[in-house]
Amino acid sequence: MTNFPPPGAGDPSTARGSHPDATADGAAAAPTAPSDPTDLADPTVPTLDDVVDTGDPVIDTSNDGLDDGINRCPKCGSTDVQLRATAGELICLFCRHQWSEARLDETIENGDLTTLTGTTIGSGASDIDASVDVVMTMKCSGCGAEVVVNTAENMTARCHWCRHVLTVNEQIPNGAVPDAVLPFTITHGDAVERIRAFAGKRKLFADRAFAAEFKPENIVGVYMPYMVVDSNASADITGKGEIQTRKYTRGSGDNEETVYDADRYEVRRHVDFTVDDLTVESSAERANFDSSANTNNIINTILPFDTENAVKWNASYLTGYTSEKRDQDVAHLVPEVEDQLLSIARSQVEPSVKKFDRGVCWEVEKLDVHGTRWVSMYLPVWLYSYYHEVKGKGMVHYIAVNGRTGEVMGSVPVSHKRLLAAAVSVGGVIDAGVIALMVATS
Ligand SMILES: [Zn+2]
Ligand SMILES: [Zn+2]
C-alpha cells in the first residue's frame, strides 16, 4: 500500500486504460451541436450504500498473540512496555528489549486492486455497537484486582495494587480498537521544537495573549481515528470543451473589444482506476469543518501519513499518549470517499483534455465503485491547542505536527492591528503566503 497524494499532484493512482474513449475525443469529433448527454446522466447512479450490508466479508485483524489484560515483554515478561518513538518500536522498560508488531499490510491479503469487488471491512472497522460501554472492567491477572479502563481516553491502566500494566487488546465493538496503528516516530522534544519554530515565525503578528501564554511544552500526542480505504472504480464524465479558433478586436477607442471565436465539442471520458490508501477522518467531531468554531481542518493539511507502515494493534503503542475514539461507521463515510474518488477521476482525465485551450466544463459525472476495502487506523498527531476569545466568541486554535513526517500546520490567532503595523514597518516585504494563511485562519 502506498499513500495517495491529493488529487492534482501528478499521476497518483494506477489508471488502467484511462480515457480510452477515442471516438468521444474532441479531435475526432466534428464541432457539431452536442448530442443529448442525458444518455449518460443516469439518475440512479449506484452508490456504495448499495453494496454495504451486514453480510460484507470481514478481514480478521485481531492480534492473536495478545490477550486482554497483561501485555508482556516477549523476552523478560515485564508489563512495563511502551513506544520508543525514536525507533517507532515497542520497548520493555525493564530489559530494554525492542520489537515491533507485524505490519498490517503483511497480514492481510493485499492483492491486485483491479480485482477488488464488493465491500471488505477489517474487523476493527466494523460498525460501532452503541450499547457497548466505553468503560471496561478488567481483571488483573497479576493479583486479581478489578481495574477500570475508560476506553474513550485510555487503552492501558496500571493496576493500583501490583502495578502491572493492563492493556485493552481485544477488538471491542465500541470503536476504541482499530485494525492498525501507525506509531509515533517524531518525539515530543522534536515536536516541541517544530511548534516553537512555527509559532516563532508568526509571533510578530500573533495576538498578544497567545504569544504570552504560548507554552510548547503543553503539546500532547494524540492518535486520531481514520479509515484507510482501497478502491477499484470507474467513472464516466461528460461535458463541453472549447478550442479557440480566432481572436480579434472589434470597434475602436473606448468601444474596442476583444472577441474570441471557439469551436465547442462534446467531451466524454471514461476512466478505470484503483486507489490505494485513501485516508478519511472517522471522528465526526474532527470532520466538522465549521471554521468559525474550530480549526480542525488543519489536521487534514498535515496528511499524508505512510499508512503502509501501520502495524497490528497493540495497546502498548498508546502508553503515554491519548487517543480519540472512532464514532463513524463505513456507511457514514461512503459519501466522503465517493467525493474523493470523483475528484481523482477528474484529475485522471485532465491530461487528455489539454487541447481544449478554453477549458472543459464537466456536466455529468457517473461513478461506478466496483470494490472497496476498509481498515480503521490510528494516526499519530502532536497537538498544541489554544482557546482564543474575540468579542465573546470562542475559537480553538491548533498547531498540529504529523507524528511521522514532522510536517507542521496550524492557526495562530492574529492581531490585525499588529499585522498591519508590521506590514507597514517592514515596507511590505512580507511573505504573502504567511499573511494569507494567518488572515484566513484568524
Ligand atoms: Zn523485557
Ligand atoms: Zn494487579
Tab-separated table of C-alpha atoms and ligand atoms in Angstrom, residues 73-78 92-97 99, ligand 1:
chain	number	residue	atom	x	y	z
A	73	CYS	CA	7.670	-8.279	27.076
A	74	PRO	CA	8.418	-11.394	24.988
A	75	LYS	CA	11.898	-11.562	26.477
A	76	CYS	CA	11.562	-10.989	30.236
A	77	GLY	CA	7.806	-10.957	30.852
A	78	SER	CA	7.667	-7.446	32.297
A	92	CYS	CA	10.493	-3.039	27.517
A	93	LEU	CA	11.437	-0.552	30.200
A	94	PHE	CA	12.816	-3.376	32.331
A	95	CYS	CA	15.197	-5.253	29.994
A	96	ARG	CA	15.313	-2.673	27.130
A	97	HIS	CA	14.277	-5.309	24.579
A	99	TRP	CA	10.328	-5.096	18.996
B	1	ZN	ZN	11.702	-7.161	28.929
